JSON list of C-alpha atoms in Angstrom, two decimals:
[
{"chain": "A", "resi": 1, "resn": "UNK", "atom": "CA", "xyz": [97.88, 113.95, 95.17]},
{"chain": "A", "resi": 2, "resn": "UNK", "atom": "CA", "xyz": [100.00, 112.64, 92.27]},
{"chain": "A", "resi": 3, "resn": "UNK", "atom": "CA", "xyz": [102.93, 110.36, 92.86]},
{"chain": "A", "resi": 4, "resn": "UNK", "atom": "CA", "xyz": [106.44, 111.78, 92.72]},
{"chain": "A", "resi": 5, "resn": "UNK", "atom": "CA", "xyz": [108.34, 110.98, 89.52]},
{"chain": "A", "resi": 6, "resn": "UNK", "atom": "CA", "xyz": [111.33, 108.65, 89.66]},
{"chain": "A", "resi": 7, "resn": "UNK", "atom": "CA", "xyz": [113.16, 106.86, 86.85]},
{"chain": "A", "resi": 8, "resn": "UNK", "atom": "CA", "xyz": [111.94, 103.28, 86.57]},
{"chain": "A", "resi": 9, "resn": "UNK", "atom": "CA", "xyz": [115.46, 101.90, 86.59]},
{"chain": "A", "resi": 10, "resn": "UNK", "atom": "CA", "xyz": [119.09, 102.87, 86.97]},
{"chain": "A", "resi": 11, "resn": "UNK", "atom": "CA", "xyz": [122.24, 100.81, 86.86]},
{"chain": "A", "resi": 12, "resn": "UNK", "atom": "CA", "xyz": [125.88, 101.13, 87.74]},
{"chain": "A", "resi": 13, "resn": "UNK", "atom": "CA", "xyz": [128.99, 99.05, 88.13]},
{"chain": "A", "resi": 14, "resn": "UNK", "atom": "CA", "xyz": [130.43, 98.07, 91.46]},
{"chain": "A", "resi": 15, "resn": "UNK", "atom": "CA", "xyz": [132.46, 100.92, 92.91]},
{"chain": "A", "resi": 16, "resn": "UNK", "atom": "CA", "xyz": [130.77, 103.57, 90.77]},
{"chain": "A", "resi": 17, "resn": "UNK", "atom": "CA", "xyz": [128.25, 106.21, 91.87]},
{"chain": "A", "resi": 18, "resn": "UNK", "atom": "CA", "xyz": [124.65, 106.62, 90.78]},
{"chain": "A", "resi": 19, "resn": "UNK", "atom": "CA", "xyz": [122.00, 109.24, 91.39]},
{"chain": "A", "resi": 20, "resn": "UNK", "atom": "CA", "xyz": [118.25, 108.71, 91.51]},
{"chain": "A", "resi": 21, "resn": "UNK", "atom": "CA", "xyz": [116.04, 111.72, 90.95]},
{"chain": "A", "resi": 22, "resn": "UNK", "atom": "CA", "xyz": [112.64, 112.37, 92.47]},
{"chain": "A", "resi": 23, "resn": "UNK", "atom": "CA", "xyz": [110.54, 115.15, 90.98]},
{"chain": "A", "resi": 24, "resn": "UNK", "atom": "CA", "xyz": [107.51, 116.58, 92.69]},
{"chain": "A", "resi": 25, "resn": "UNK", "atom": "CA", "xyz": [105.75, 119.91, 92.74]},
{"chain": "A", "resi": 26, "resn": "UNK", "atom": "CA", "xyz": [105.70, 123.13, 94.70]},
{"chain": "A", "resi": 27, "resn": "UNK", "atom": "CA", "xyz": [103.04, 121.52, 96.91]},
{"chain": "A", "resi": 28, "resn": "UNK", "atom": "CA", "xyz": [105.31, 118.76, 98.19]},
{"chain": "A", "resi": 29, "resn": "UNK", "atom": "CA", "xyz": [109.04, 118.47, 97.43]},
{"chain": "A", "resi": 30, "resn": "UNK", "atom": "CA", "xyz": [109.36, 122.15, 96.68]},
{"chain": "A", "resi": 31, "resn": "UNK", "atom": "CA", "xyz": [107.55, 123.32, 99.80]},
{"chain": "A", "resi": 32, "resn": "UNK", "atom": "CA", "xyz": [109.24, 121.22, 102.46]},
{"chain": "A", "resi": 33, "resn": "UNK", "atom": "CA", "xyz": [112.70, 119.92, 103.23]},
{"chain": "A", "resi": 34, "resn": "UNK", "atom": "CA", "xyz": [111.01, 116.69, 104.24]},
{"chain": "A", "resi": 35, "resn": "UNK", "atom": "CA", "xyz": [111.97, 114.19, 101.57]},
{"chain": "A", "resi": 36, "resn": "UNK", "atom": "CA", "xyz": [112.88, 110.72, 102.74]},
{"chain": "A", "resi": 37, "resn": "UNK", "atom": "CA", "xyz": [114.30, 107.76, 100.85]},
{"chain": "A", "resi": 38, "resn": "UNK", "atom": "CA", "xyz": [113.65, 104.05, 101.41]},
{"chain": "A", "resi": 39, "resn": "UNK", "atom": "CA", "xyz": [115.42, 100.93, 100.18]},
{"chain": "A", "resi": 40, "resn": "UNK", "atom": "CA", "xyz": [113.42, 97.76, 99.67]},
{"chain": "A", "resi": 41, "resn": "UNK", "atom": "CA", "xyz": [114.96, 94.40, 98.89]},
{"chain": "A", "resi": 42, "resn": "UNK", "atom": "CA", "xyz": [112.63, 91.83, 97.26]},
{"chain": "A", "resi": 43, "resn": "UNK", "atom": "CA", "xyz": [110.26, 90.29, 99.77]},
{"chain": "A", "resi": 44, "resn": "UNK", "atom": "CA", "xyz": [111.34, 92.64, 102.56]},
{"chain": "A", "resi": 45, "resn": "UNK", "atom": "CA", "xyz": [109.91, 95.72, 104.18]},
{"chain": "A", "resi": 46, "resn": "UNK", "atom": "CA", "xyz": [111.28, 99.14, 103.21]},
{"chain": "A", "resi": 47, "resn": "UNK", "atom": "CA", "xyz": [114.13, 100.62, 105.22]},
{"chain": "A", "resi": 48, "resn": "UNK", "atom": "CA", "xyz": [114.69, 104.32, 105.89]},
{"chain": "A", "resi": 49, "resn": "UNK", "atom": "CA", "xyz": [117.94, 105.50, 104.28]},
{"chain": "A", "resi": 50, "resn": "UNK", "atom": "CA", "xyz": [117.66, 109.30, 104.20]},
{"chain": "A", "resi": 51, "resn": "UNK", "atom": "CA", "xyz": [115.33, 111.73, 105.98]},
{"chain": "A", "resi": 52, "resn": "UNK", "atom": "CA", "xyz": [114.82, 115.49, 105.94]},
{"chain": "A", "resi": 53, "resn": "UNK", "atom": "CA", "xyz": [116.40, 115.52, 102.52]},
{"chain": "A", "resi": 54, "resn": "UNK", "atom": "CA", "xyz": [119.96, 114.73, 103.50]},
{"chain": "A", "resi": 55, "resn": "UNK", "atom": "CA", "xyz": [120.19, 113.21, 106.98]},
{"chain": "A", "resi": 56, "resn": "UNK", "atom": "CA", "xyz": [121.21, 109.59, 107.53]},
{"chain": "A", "resi": 57, "resn": "UNK", "atom": "CA", "xyz": [119.72, 107.46, 110.30]},
{"chain": "A", "resi": 58, "resn": "UNK", "atom": "CA", "xyz": [122.15, 105.79, 112.63]},
{"chain": "A", "resi": 59, "resn": "UNK", "atom": "CA", "xyz": [123.65, 102.74, 110.99]},
{"chain": "A", "resi": 60, "resn": "UNK", "atom": "CA", "xyz": [123.16, 103.84, 107.39]},
{"chain": "A", "resi": 61, "resn": "UNK", "atom": "CA", "xyz": [126.39, 103.98, 105.41]},
{"chain": "A", "resi": 62, "resn": "UNK", "atom": "CA", "xyz": [127.81, 107.39, 104.50]},
{"chain": "A", "resi": 63, "resn": "UNK", "atom": "CA", "xyz": [127.86, 106.13, 100.91]},
{"chain": "A", "resi": 64, "resn": "UNK", "atom": "CA", "xyz": [124.25, 107.29, 100.83]},
{"chain": "A", "resi": 65, "resn": "UNK", "atom": "CA", "xyz": [123.57, 111.01, 100.48]},
{"chain": "A", "resi": 66, "resn": "UNK", "atom": "CA", "xyz": [120.58, 113.16, 99.63]},
{"chain": "A", "resi": 67, "resn": "UNK", "atom": "CA", "xyz": [120.00, 116.61, 98.23]},
{"chain": "A", "resi": 68, "resn": "UNK", "atom": "CA", "xyz": [117.28, 118.83, 96.83]},
{"chain": "A", "resi": 69, "resn": "UNK", "atom": "CA", "xyz": [116.99, 121.58, 94.28]},
{"chain": "A", "resi": 70, "resn": "UNK", "atom": "CA", "xyz": [113.63, 123.20, 93.69]},
{"chain": "A", "resi": 71, "resn": "UNK", "atom": "CA", "xyz": [111.01, 120.53, 93.14]},
{"chain": "A", "resi": 72, "resn": "UNK", "atom": "CA", "xyz": [113.53, 117.73, 92.62]},
{"chain": "A", "resi": 73, "resn": "UNK", "atom": "CA", "xyz": [115.24, 115.64, 95.28]},
{"chain": "A", "resi": 74, "resn": "UNK", "atom": "CA", "xyz": [118.10, 113.26, 94.61]},
{"chain": "A", "resi": 75, "resn": "UNK", "atom": "CA", "xyz": [119.64, 110.21, 96.22]},
{"chain": "A", "resi": 76, "resn": "UNK", "atom": "CA", "xyz": [123.27, 109.47, 95.46]},
{"chain": "A", "resi": 77, "resn": "UNK", "atom": "CA", "xyz": [124.90, 106.15, 96.25]},
{"chain": "A", "resi": 78, "resn": "UNK", "atom": "CA", "xyz": [128.67, 106.08, 95.95]},
{"chain": "A", "resi": 79, "resn": "UNK", "atom": "CA", "xyz": [130.96, 103.07, 95.86]},
{"chain": "A", "resi": 80, "resn": "UNK", "atom": "CA", "xyz": [128.17, 100.79, 94.66]},
{"chain": "A", "resi": 81, "resn": "UNK", "atom": "CA", "xyz": [128.06, 97.38, 96.28]},
{"chain": "A", "resi": 82, "resn": "UNK", "atom": "CA", "xyz": [126.11, 94.27, 95.39]},
{"chain": "A", "resi": 83, "resn": "UNK", "atom": "CA", "xyz": [123.91, 94.73, 98.46]},
{"chain": "A", "resi": 84, "resn": "UNK", "atom": "CA", "xyz": [122.73, 98.09, 97.10]},
{"chain": "A", "resi": 85, "resn": "UNK", "atom": "CA", "xyz": [120.75, 96.31, 94.39]},
{"chain": "A", "resi": 86, "resn": "UNK", "atom": "CA", "xyz": [117.14, 96.97, 95.40]},
{"chain": "A", "resi": 87, "resn": "UNK", "atom": "CA", "xyz": [114.15, 99.19, 94.79]},
{"chain": "A", "resi": 88, "resn": "UNK", "atom": "CA", "xyz": [114.40, 102.76, 96.05]},
{"chain": "A", "resi": 89, "resn": "UNK", "atom": "CA", "xyz": [111.46, 105.01, 96.88]},
{"chain": "A", "resi": 90, "resn": "UNK", "atom": "CA", "xyz": [111.37, 108.69, 97.63]},
{"chain": "A", "resi": 91, "resn": "UNK", "atom": "CA", "xyz": [108.66, 110.20, 99.79]},
{"chain": "A", "resi": 92, "resn": "UNK", "atom": "CA", "xyz": [107.67, 113.75, 100.61]},
{"chain": "A", "resi": 93, "resn": "UNK", "atom": "CA", "xyz": [105.41, 115.29, 103.19]},
{"chain": "A", "resi": 94, "resn": "UNK", "atom": "CA", "xyz": [102.64, 117.09, 101.34]},
{"chain": "A", "resi": 95, "resn": "UNK", "atom": "CA", "xyz": [100.76, 119.18, 104.00]},
{"chain": "A", "resi": 96, "resn": "UNK", "atom": "CA", "xyz": [97.72, 118.37, 106.10]},
{"chain": "A", "resi": 97, "resn": "UNK", "atom": "CA", "xyz": [99.22, 115.16, 107.39]},
{"chain": "A", "resi": 98, "resn": "UNK", "atom": "CA", "xyz": [99.55, 113.62, 103.98]},
{"chain": "A", "resi": 99, "resn": "UNK", "atom": "CA", "xyz": [102.51, 111.97, 102.29]},
{"chain": "A", "resi": 100, "resn": "UNK", "atom": "CA", "xyz": [103.26, 111.13, 98.68]},
{"chain": "A", "resi": 101, "resn": "UNK", "atom": "CA", "xyz": [105.67, 108.45, 97.41]},
{"chain": "A", "resi": 102, "resn": "UNK", "atom": "CA", "xyz": [107.54, 108.13, 94.17]},
{"chain": "A", "resi": 103, "resn": "UNK", "atom": "CA", "xyz": [106.86, 105.23, 91.86]},
{"chain": "A", "resi": 104, "resn": "UNK", "atom": "CA", "xyz": [110.12, 103.55, 92.77]},
{"chain": "A", "resi": 105, "resn": "UNK", "atom": "CA", "xyz": [113.44, 102.98, 91.01]},
{"chain": "A", "resi": 106, "resn": "UNK", "atom": "CA", "xyz": [115.01, 99.58, 90.48]},
{"chain": "A", "resi": 107, "resn": "UNK", "atom": "CA", "xyz": [118.76, 99.77, 90.97]},
{"chain": "A", "resi": 108, "resn": "UNK", "atom": "CA", "xyz": [120.85, 97.13, 89.23]},
{"chain": "A", "resi": 109, "resn": "UNK", "atom": "CA", "xyz": [124.48, 96.71, 90.22]},
{"chain": "A", "resi": 110, "resn": "UNK", "atom": "CA", "xyz": [126.47, 95.36, 87.29]},
{"chain": "B", "resi": 1, "resn": "UNK", "atom": "CA", "xyz": [114.52, 96.69, 119.62]},
{"chain": "B", "resi": 2, "resn": "UNK", "atom": "CA", "xyz": [111.51, 98.11, 117.81]},
{"chain": "B", "resi": 3, "resn": "UNK", "atom": "CA", "xyz": [109.13, 95.43, 116.60]},
{"chain": "B", "resi": 4, "resn": "UNK", "atom": "CA", "xyz": [105.95, 95.90, 114.61]},
{"chain": "B", "resi": 5, "resn": "UNK", "atom": "CA", "xyz": [103.83, 92.85, 113.84]},
{"chain": "B", "resi": 6, "resn": "UNK", "atom": "CA", "xyz": [100.80, 93.10, 111.60]},
{"chain": "B", "resi": 7, "resn": "UNK", "atom": "CA", "xyz": [97.95, 90.61, 111.52]},
{"chain": "B", "resi": 8, "resn": "UNK", "atom": "CA", "xyz": [94.42, 90.31, 110.20]},
{"chain": "B", "resi": 9, "resn": "UNK", "atom": "CA", "xyz": [95.05, 90.16, 106.48]},
{"chain": "B", "resi": 10, "resn": "UNK", "atom": "CA", "xyz": [93.38, 87.63, 104.22]},
{"chain": "B", "resi": 11, "resn": "UNK", "atom": "CA", "xyz": [90.96, 87.09, 101.39]},
{"chain": "B", "resi": 12, "resn": "UNK", "atom": "CA", "xyz": [87.77, 89.17, 101.39]},
{"chain": "B", "resi": 13, "resn": "UNK", "atom": "CA", "xyz": [85.05, 89.68, 98.81]},
{"chain": "B", "resi": 14, "resn": "UNK", "atom": "CA", "xyz": [84.49, 93.04, 97.16]},
{"chain": "B", "resi": 15, "resn": "UNK", "atom": "CA", "xyz": [82.31, 95.17, 99.40]},
{"chain": "B", "resi": 16, "resn": "UNK", "atom": "CA", "xyz": [83.45, 93.31, 102.48]},
{"chain": "B", "resi": 17, "resn": "UNK", "atom": "CA", "xyz": [85.25, 94.44, 105.61]},
{"chain": "B", "resi": 18, "resn": "UNK", "atom": "CA", "xyz": [88.46, 93.54, 107.39]},
{"chain": "B", "resi": 19, "resn": "UNK", "atom": "CA", "xyz": [90.30, 94.77, 110.47]},
{"chain": "B", "resi": 20, "resn": "UNK", "atom": "CA", "xyz": [94.07, 94.86, 110.54]},
{"chain": "B", "resi": 21, "resn": "UNK", "atom": "CA", "xyz": [96.05, 94.98, 113.77]},
{"chain": "B", "resi": 22, "resn": "UNK", "atom": "CA", "xyz": [99.60, 96.06, 114.49]},
{"chain": "B", "resi": 23, "resn": "UNK", "atom": "CA", "xyz": [101.23, 95.00, 117.74]},
{"chain": "B", "resi": 24, "resn": "UNK", "atom": "CA", "xyz": [104.16, 97.21, 118.73]},
{"chain": "B", "resi": 25, "resn": "UNK", "atom": "CA", "xyz": [107.02, 96.77, 121.17]},
{"chain": "B", "resi": 26, "resn": "UNK", "atom": "CA", "xyz": [110.45, 98.15, 121.93]},
{"chain": "B", "resi": 27, "resn": "UNK", "atom": "CA", "xyz": [109.49, 101.82, 122.25]},
{"chain": "B", "resi": 28, "resn": "UNK", "atom": "CA", "xyz": [107.08, 104.06, 124.16]},
{"chain": "B", "resi": 29, "resn": "UNK", "atom": "CA", "xyz": [104.10, 103.43, 121.90]},
{"chain": "B", "resi": 30, "resn": "UNK", "atom": "CA", "xyz": [101.94, 106.31, 123.11]},
{"chain": "B", "resi": 31, "resn": "UNK", "atom": "CA", "xyz": [104.68, 108.84, 122.33]},
{"chain": "B", "resi": 32, "resn": "UNK", "atom": "CA", "xyz": [104.66, 108.26, 118.59]},
{"chain": "B", "resi": 33, "resn": "UNK", "atom": "CA", "xyz": [102.29, 108.74, 115.72]},
{"chain": "B", "resi": 34, "resn": "UNK", "atom": "CA", "xyz": [101.77, 105.62, 113.66]},
{"chain": "B", "resi": 35, "resn": "UNK", "atom": "CA", "xyz": [100.93, 105.04, 110.02]},
{"chain": "B", "resi": 36, "resn": "UNK", "atom": "CA", "xyz": [99.64, 102.50, 107.56]},
{"chain": "B", "resi": 37, "resn": "UNK", "atom": "CA", "xyz": [101.34, 102.30, 104.16]},
{"chain": "B", "resi": 38, "resn": "UNK", "atom": "CA", "xyz": [100.35, 99.79, 101.50]},
{"chain": "B", "resi": 39, "resn": "UNK", "atom": "CA", "xyz": [101.93, 98.21, 98.44]},
{"chain": "B", "resi": 40, "resn": "UNK", "atom": "CA", "xyz": [99.91, 96.54, 95.71]},
{"chain": "B", "resi": 41, "resn": "UNK", "atom": "CA", "xyz": [101.53, 93.42, 94.21]},
{"chain": "B", "resi": 42, "resn": "UNK", "atom": "CA", "xyz": [104.45, 94.46, 92.03]},
{"chain": "B", "resi": 43, "resn": "UNK", "atom": "CA", "xyz": [103.70, 98.14, 92.58]},
{"chain": "B", "resi": 44, "resn": "UNK", "atom": "CA", "xyz": [105.05, 101.03, 94.62]},
{"chain": "B", "resi": 45, "resn": "UNK", "atom": "CA", "xyz": [104.34, 102.30, 98.09]},
{"chain": "B", "resi": 46, "resn": "UNK", "atom": "CA", "xyz": [101.19, 104.25, 98.89]},
{"chain": "B", "resi": 47, "resn": "UNK", "atom": "CA", "xyz": [100.42, 106.22, 102.04]},
{"chain": "B", "resi": 48, "resn": "UNK", "atom": "CA", "xyz": [97.13, 105.20, 103.64]},
{"chain": "B", "resi": 49, "resn": "UNK", "atom": "CA", "xyz": [96.57, 106.71, 107.08]},
{"chain": "B", "resi": 50, "resn": "UNK", "atom": "CA", "xyz": [98.07, 108.28, 110.22]},
{"chain": "B", "resi": 51, "resn": "UNK", "atom": "CA", "xyz": [97.08, 108.42, 113.87]},
{"chain": "B", "resi": 52, "resn": "UNK", "atom": "CA", "xyz": [98.64, 110.66, 116.51]},
{"chain": "B", "resi": 53, "resn": "UNK", "atom": "CA", "xyz": [100.23, 109.28, 119.64]},
{"chain": "B", "resi": 54, "resn": "UNK", "atom": "CA", "xyz": [97.22, 109.94, 121.83]},
{"chain": "B", "resi": 55, "resn": "UNK", "atom": "CA", "xyz": [94.80, 108.82, 119.14]},
{"chain": "B", "resi": 56, "resn": "UNK", "atom": "CA", "xyz": [93.12, 112.20, 119.00]},
{"chain": "B", "resi": 57, "resn": "UNK", "atom": "CA", "xyz": [94.26, 113.08, 115.50]},
{"chain": "B", "resi": 58, "resn": "UNK", "atom": "CA", "xyz": [93.84, 111.06, 112.33]},
{"chain": "B", "resi": 59, "resn": "UNK", "atom": "CA", "xyz": [94.49, 111.56, 108.64]},
{"chain": "B", "resi": 60, "resn": "UNK", "atom": "CA", "xyz": [93.68, 109.59, 105.52]},
{"chain": "B", "resi": 61, "resn": "UNK", "atom": "CA", "xyz": [94.72, 109.43, 101.91]},
{"chain": "B", "resi": 62, "resn": "UNK", "atom": "CA", "xyz": [91.89, 110.26, 99.53]},
{"chain": "B", "resi": 63, "resn": "UNK", "atom": "CA", "xyz": [91.70, 106.58, 98.58]},
{"chain": "B", "resi": 64, "resn": "UNK", "atom": "CA", "xyz": [90.91, 105.66, 102.19]},
{"chain": "B", "resi": 65, "resn": "UNK", "atom": "CA", "xyz": [88.62, 108.48, 103.26]},
{"chain": "B", "resi": 66, "resn": "UNK", "atom": "CA", "xyz": [85.15, 107.38, 104.22]},
{"chain": "B", "resi": 67, "resn": "UNK", "atom": "CA", "xyz": [86.00, 103.67, 103.99]},
{"chain": "B", "resi": 68, "resn": "UNK", "atom": "CA", "xyz": [88.90, 103.11, 106.38]},
{"chain": "B", "resi": 69, "resn": "UNK", "atom": "CA", "xyz": [89.17, 103.99, 110.06]},
{"chain": "B", "resi": 70, "resn": "UNK", "atom": "CA", "xyz": [92.44, 104.06, 111.97]},
{"chain": "B", "resi": 71, "resn": "UNK", "atom": "CA", "xyz": [92.54, 103.67, 115.73]},
{"chain": "B", "resi": 72, "resn": "UNK", "atom": "CA", "xyz": [94.87, 102.64, 118.53]},
{"chain": "B", "resi": 73, "resn": "UNK", "atom": "CA", "xyz": [94.79, 101.21, 122.03]},
{"chain": "B", "resi": 74, "resn": "UNK", "atom": "CA", "xyz": [97.84, 102.50, 123.86]},
{"chain": "B", "resi": 75, "resn": "UNK", "atom": "CA", "xyz": [97.18, 100.19, 126.82]},
{"chain": "B", "resi": 76, "resn": "UNK", "atom": "CA", "xyz": [97.65, 97.27, 124.43]},
{"chain": "B", "resi": 77, "resn": "UNK", "atom": "CA", "xyz": [100.35, 98.98, 122.30]},
{"chain": "B", "resi": 78, "resn": "UNK", "atom": "CA", "xyz": [98.27, 98.08, 119.28]},
{"chain": "B", "resi": 79, "resn": "UNK", "atom": "CA", "xyz": [97.09, 100.02, 116.25]},
{"chain": "B", "resi": 80, "resn": "UNK", "atom": "CA", "xyz": [94.20, 99.05, 114.02]},
{"chain": "B", "resi": 81, "resn": "UNK", "atom": "CA", "xyz": [92.88, 99.71, 110.54]},
{"chain": "B", "resi": 82, "resn": "UNK", "atom": "CA", "xyz": [89.21, 98.97, 110.01]},
{"chain": "B", "resi": 83, "resn": "UNK", "atom": "CA", "xyz": [88.59, 98.65, 106.29]},
{"chain": "B", "resi": 84, "resn": "UNK", "atom": "CA", "xyz": [85.12, 98.52, 104.76]},
{"chain": "B", "resi": 85, "resn": "UNK", "atom": "CA", "xyz": [83.58, 98.70, 101.28]},
{"chain": "B", "resi": 86, "resn": "UNK", "atom": "CA", "xyz": [86.72, 97.00, 100.03]},
{"chain": "B", "resi": 87, "resn": "UNK", "atom": "CA", "xyz": [87.54, 97.08, 96.33]},
{"chain": "B", "resi": 88, "resn": "UNK", "atom": "CA", "xyz": [89.86, 95.03, 94.15]},
{"chain": "B", "resi": 89, "resn": "UNK", "atom": "CA", "xyz": [92.26, 97.97, 94.06]},
{"chain": "B", "resi": 90, "resn": "UNK", "atom": "CA", "xyz": [92.69, 97.72, 97.83]},
{"chain": "B", "resi": 91, "resn": "UNK", "atom": "CA", "xyz": [94.55, 94.45, 97.31]},
{"chain": "B", "resi": 92, "resn": "UNK", "atom": "CA", "xyz": [98.00, 95.05, 98.79]},
{"chain": "B", "resi": 93, "resn": "UNK", "atom": "CA", "xyz": [100.46, 94.31, 101.52]},
{"chain": "B", "resi": 94, "resn": "UNK", "atom": "CA", "xyz": [99.63, 96.65, 104.38]},
{"chain": "B", "resi": 95, "resn": "UNK", "atom": "CA", "xyz": [102.58, 97.84, 106.43]},
{"chain": "B", "resi": 96, "resn": "UNK", "atom": "CA", "xyz": [102.41, 99.17, 109.97]},
{"chain": "B", "resi": 97, "resn": "UNK", "atom": "CA", "xyz": [104.92, 102.00, 110.24]},
{"chain": "B", "resi": 98, "resn": "UNK", "atom": "CA", "xyz": [106.32, 104.01, 113.13]},
{"chain": "B", "resi": 99, "resn": "UNK", "atom": "CA", "xyz": [106.69, 107.76, 112.80]},
{"chain": "B", "resi": 100, "resn": "UNK", "atom": "CA", "xyz": [110.11, 109.34, 113.32]},
{"chain": "B", "resi": 101, "resn": "UNK", "atom": "CA", "xyz": [108.92, 112.12, 115.50]},
{"chain": "B", "resi": 102, "resn": "UNK", "atom": "CA", "xyz": [109.57, 115.57, 114.12]},
{"chain": "B", "resi": 103, "resn": "UNK", "atom": "CA", "xyz": [110.98, 114.40, 110.81]},
{"chain": "B", "resi": 104, "resn": "UNK", "atom": "CA", "xyz": [107.80, 113.53, 108.91]},
{"chain": "B", "resi": 105, "resn": "UNK", "atom": "CA", "xyz": [109.13, 110.16, 107.82]},
{"chain": "B", "resi": 106, "resn": "UNK", "atom": "CA", "xyz": [108.79, 106.49, 108.61]},
{"chain": "B", "resi": 107, "resn": "UNK", "atom": "CA", "xyz": [111.63, 104.96, 110.59]},
{"chain": "B", "resi": 108, "resn": "UNK", "atom": "CA", "xyz": [110.47, 101.42, 111.37]},
{"chain": "B", "resi": 109, "resn": "UNK", "atom": "CA", "xyz": [108.30, 99.12, 109.29]},
{"chain": "B", "resi": 110, "resn": "UNK", "atom": "CA", "xyz": [106.58, 95.85, 110.06]},
{"chain": "B", "resi": 111, "resn": "UNK", "atom": "CA", "xyz": [106.79, 92.94, 107.66]},
{"chain": "B", "resi": 112, "resn": "UNK", "atom": "CA", "xyz": [103.29, 93.58, 106.37]},
{"chain": "B", "resi": 113, "resn": "UNK", "atom": "CA", "xyz": [100.05, 91.66, 106.05]},
{"chain": "B", "resi": 114, "resn": "UNK", "atom": "CA", "xyz": [98.49, 90.79, 102.69]},
{"chain": "B", "resi": 115, "resn": "UNK", "atom": "CA", "xyz": [94.93, 91.81, 101.96]},
{"chain": "B", "resi": 116, "resn": "UNK", "atom": "CA", "xyz": [93.36, 90.28, 98.86]},
{"chain": "B", "resi": 117, "resn": "UNK", "atom": "CA", "xyz": [90.01, 91.57, 97.66]},
{"chain": "B", "resi": 118, "resn": "UNK", "atom": "CA", "xyz": [88.51, 89.13, 95.20]},
{"chain": "B", "resi": 119, "resn": "UNK", "atom": "CA", "xyz": [85.36, 87.17, 94.52]}
]
């Protein structure tokens, strides 16, 4: 199972919006509405930010939103804040109790 | 409050074995599948293995098949990962992760335990 494709880095100014893409195949992202997104600050464990493509866990800011079109999922963060600077990973269920992650995107808040 | 605490990591020689443990609290352990996810130094996340709530079902990434064995003891609210035939490429932080039932995602993560495979 190949990793999902994410841009290595994105950046945005405080208050702006950014979108991180996550491209898979018809065997994972395209087949299931089961993409999740995780934020990881340096030295910390990942945190679930979006699940089932667009749902937010309790406590996650509504500045975070997710969507999907075909084999590509996207995470949008609006109103960028300094605390958003982190690595972001997408993940998709890929049948037979298997999951595949993206390579990760480093978000820099300018 | 959900807490997941990994232990058992350390330095091991190539070809060696190691058993990781994950002690869980704050939720009904036997009701949830659990996973192991790893992260090599400076690299991304990689799915490793899953075990169902009752322990009767398991799954492995191709990289772990035949070398790793996941198990759990619900009476001790603890999950394990027995790793054998370890290779340098298994060097990583291993995270214990709780399943968000029905959503096929990972809602709580431990802080991880570092496994270093080196001679």
